[in-house]
Amino acid sequence: MKALTDLLSTDYGLMSLLVIAFTIFMSIWFGRFFKRHIEEDAARAARADQSAKL
């Protein structure tokens, strides 16, 4: 209980909570960013293969 109180009521606890939230947000953002670009590159490579066969 003391740890939760420290987390929510002290300056170092709030900063830790902010860093944890920021880290989670960035991991989600990077995952979506990489997934989108991987799919775009795969589609571009498929189009290049298709046009090379013609």
GROMACS .gro file of N, CA and C in nm:
model
  162
    1MET      N    1   0.082  -0.118   0.000
    1MET     CA    2   0.000   0.000   0.000
    1MET      C    3   0.087   0.126   0.000
    2LYS      N    4   0.196   0.120   0.071
    2LYS     CA    5   0.288   0.235   0.075
    2LYS      C    6   0.344   0.264  -0.064
    3ALA      N    7   0.375   0.160  -0.139
    3ALA     CA    8   0.429   0.180  -0.273
    3ALA      C    9   0.328   0.250  -0.364
    4LEU      N   10   0.202   0.212  -0.356
    4LEU     CA   11   0.098   0.275  -0.436
    4LEU      C   12   0.078   0.420  -0.395
    5THR      N   13   0.082   0.446  -0.265
    5THR     CA   14   0.071   0.583  -0.216
    5THR      C   15   0.187   0.667  -0.267
    6ASP      N   16   0.309   0.612  -0.260
    6ASP     CA   17   0.426   0.685  -0.311
    6ASP      C   18   0.414   0.709  -0.461
    7LEU      N   19   0.365   0.610  -0.533
    7LEU     CA   20   0.354   0.622  -0.678
    7LEU      C   21   0.259   0.735  -0.718
    8LEU      N   22   0.152   0.751  -0.646
    8LEU     CA   23   0.049   0.848  -0.685
    8LEU      C   24   0.061   0.983  -0.615
    9SER      N   25   0.147   0.995  -0.514
    9SER     CA   26   0.147   1.120  -0.438
    9SER      C   27   0.282   1.191  -0.432
   10THR      N   28   0.389   1.128  -0.476
   10THR     CA   29   0.519   1.194  -0.470
   10THR      C   30   0.563   1.236  -0.610
   11ASP      N   31   0.657   1.329  -0.613
   11ASP     CA   32   0.704   1.376  -0.742
   11ASP      C   33   0.778   1.266  -0.818
   12TYR      N   34   0.859   1.187  -0.749
   12TYR     CA   35   0.929   1.079  -0.817
   12TYR      C   36   0.835   0.966  -0.858
   13GLY      N   37   0.727   0.945  -0.784
   13GLY     CA   38   0.628   0.845  -0.821
   13GLY      C   39   0.552   0.887  -0.946
   14LEU      N   40   0.511   1.013  -0.950
   14LEU     CA   41   0.439   1.062  -1.067
   14LEU      C   42   0.528   1.064  -1.191
   15MET      N   43   0.655   1.098  -1.173
   15MET     CA   44   0.747   1.095  -1.287
   15MET      C   45   0.766   0.952  -1.335
   16SER      N   46   0.774   0.857  -1.243
   16SER     CA   47   0.785   0.716  -1.283
   16SER      C   48   0.661   0.672  -1.359
   17LEU      N   49   0.545   0.712  -1.312
   17LEU     CA   50   0.421   0.679  -1.381
   17LEU      C   51   0.417   0.740  -1.520
   18LEU      N   52   0.465   0.862  -1.533
   18LEU     CA   53   0.472   0.928  -1.663
   18LEU      C   54   0.567   0.854  -1.758
   19VAL      N   55   0.681   0.812  -1.708
   19VAL     CA   56   0.777   0.739  -1.791
   19VAL      C   57   0.720   0.603  -1.833
   20ILE      N   58   0.653   0.535  -1.744
   20ILE     CA   59   0.591   0.406  -1.776
   20ILE      C   60   0.485   0.425  -1.885
   21ALA      N   61   0.399   0.525  -1.870
   21ALA     CA   62   0.294   0.551  -1.969
   21ALA      C   63   0.356   0.589  -2.104
   22PHE      N   64   0.460   0.673  -2.102
   22PHE     CA   65   0.526   0.714  -2.226
   22PHE      C   66   0.590   0.595  -2.295
   23THR      N   67   0.652   0.506  -2.219
   23THR     CA   68   0.716   0.388  -2.276
   23THR      C   69   0.614   0.295  -2.341
   24ILE      N   70   0.501   0.276  -2.276
   24ILE     CA   71   0.394   0.192  -2.332
   24ILE      C   72   0.340   0.256  -2.460
   25PHE      N   73   0.316   0.387  -2.457
   25PHE     CA   74   0.267   0.457  -2.576
   25PHE      C   75   0.366   0.444  -2.692
   26MET      N   76   0.494   0.466  -2.666
   26MET     CA   77   0.594   0.459  -2.772
   26MET      C   78   0.607   0.317  -2.828
   27SER      N   79   0.596   0.215  -2.744
   27SER     CA   80   0.605   0.078  -2.794
   27SER      C   81   0.488   0.047  -2.887
   28ILE      N   82   0.370   0.096  -2.853
   28ILE     CA   83   0.253   0.076  -2.940
   28ILE      C   84   0.273   0.153  -3.070
   29TRP      N   85   0.320   0.278  -3.061
   29TRP     CA   86   0.339   0.360  -3.180
   29TRP      C   87   0.445   0.299  -3.272
   30PHE      N   88   0.558   0.256  -3.217
   30PHE     CA   89   0.663   0.196  -3.300
   30PHE      C   90   0.614   0.067  -3.365
   31GLY      N   91   0.538  -0.014  -3.292
   31GLY     CA   92   0.485  -0.138  -3.349
   31GLY      C   93   0.395  -0.110  -3.468
   32ARG      N   94   0.305  -0.014  -3.455
   32ARG     CA   95   0.217   0.021  -3.567
   32ARG      C   96   0.295   0.082  -3.682
   33PHE      N   97   0.393   0.167  -3.651
   33PHE     CA   98   0.475   0.231  -3.753
   33PHE      C   99   0.551   0.127  -3.834
   34PHE      N  100   0.618   0.033  -3.766
   34PHE     CA  101   0.696  -0.069  -3.835
   34PHE      C  102   0.605  -0.161  -3.916
   35LYS      N  103   0.491  -0.199  -3.860
   35LYS     CA  104   0.397  -0.287  -3.930
   35LYS      C  105   0.349  -0.221  -4.059
   36ARG      N  106   0.313  -0.093  -4.051
   36ARG     CA  107   0.265  -0.021  -4.170
   36ARG      C  108   0.373  -0.015  -4.278
   37HIS      N  109   0.494   0.015  -4.239
   37HIS     CA  110   0.601   0.027  -4.339
   37HIS      C  111   0.643  -0.109  -4.394
   38ILE      N  112   0.637  -0.213  -4.314
   38ILE     CA  113   0.667  -0.347  -4.364
   38ILE      C  114   0.564  -0.387  -4.469
   39GLU      N  115   0.435  -0.359  -4.441
   39GLU     CA  116   0.330  -0.392  -4.537
   39GLU      C  117   0.345  -0.310  -4.666
   40GLU      N  118   0.381  -0.182  -4.654
   40GLU     CA  119   0.402  -0.100  -4.774
   40GLU      C  120   0.518  -0.153  -4.857
   41ASP      N  121   0.627  -0.191  -4.793
   41ASP     CA  122   0.742  -0.244  -4.866
   41ASP      C  123   0.710  -0.378  -4.931
   42ALA      N  124   0.632  -0.461  -4.863
   42ALA     CA  125   0.594  -0.589  -4.922
   42ALA      C  126   0.506  -0.567  -5.045
   43ALA      N  127   0.414  -0.472  -5.036
   43ALA     CA  128   0.328  -0.442  -5.151
   43ALA      C  129   0.410  -0.385  -5.267
   44ARG      N  130   0.506  -0.300  -5.235
   44ARG     CA  131   0.592  -0.243  -5.339
   44ARG      C  132   0.676  -0.352  -5.406
   45ALA      N  133   0.727  -0.446  -5.327
   45ALA     CA  134   0.806  -0.555  -5.383
   45ALA      C  135   0.719  -0.646  -5.469
   46ALA      N  136   0.594  -0.669  -5.427
   46ALA     CA  137   0.504  -0.752  -5.507
   46ALA      C  138   0.472  -0.684  -5.641
   47ARG      N  139   0.453  -0.552  -5.638
   47ARG     CA  140   0.428  -0.480  -5.763
   47ARG      C  141   0.550  -0.484  -5.854
   48ALA      N  142   0.667  -0.476  -5.796
   48ALA     CA  143   0.791  -0.481  -5.875
   48ALA      C  144   0.807  -0.620  -5.937
   49ASP      N  145   0.777  -0.725  -5.864
   49ASP     CA  146   0.783  -0.860  -5.917
   49ASP      C  147   0.681  -0.879  -6.029
   50GLN      N  148   0.563  -0.821  -6.009
   50GLN     CA  149   0.457  -0.834  -6.109
   50GLN      C  150   0.498  -0.765  -6.238
   51SER      N  151   0.555  -0.646  -6.227
   51SER     CA  152   0.593  -0.572  -6.348
   51SER      C  153   0.718  -0.633  -6.414
   52ALA      N  154   0.802  -0.700  -6.337
   52ALA     CA  155   0.920  -0.765  -6.395
   52ALA      C  156   0.882  -0.887  -6.477
   53LYS      N  157   0.771  -0.951  -6.442
   53LYS     CA  158   0.726  -1.068  -6.515
   53LYS      C  159   0.664  -1.032  -6.649
   54LEU      N  160   0.620  -0.908  -6.662
   54LEU     CA  161   0.556  -0.866  -6.789
   54LEU      C  162   0.658  -0.835  -6.890
   0.00000   0.00000   0.00000
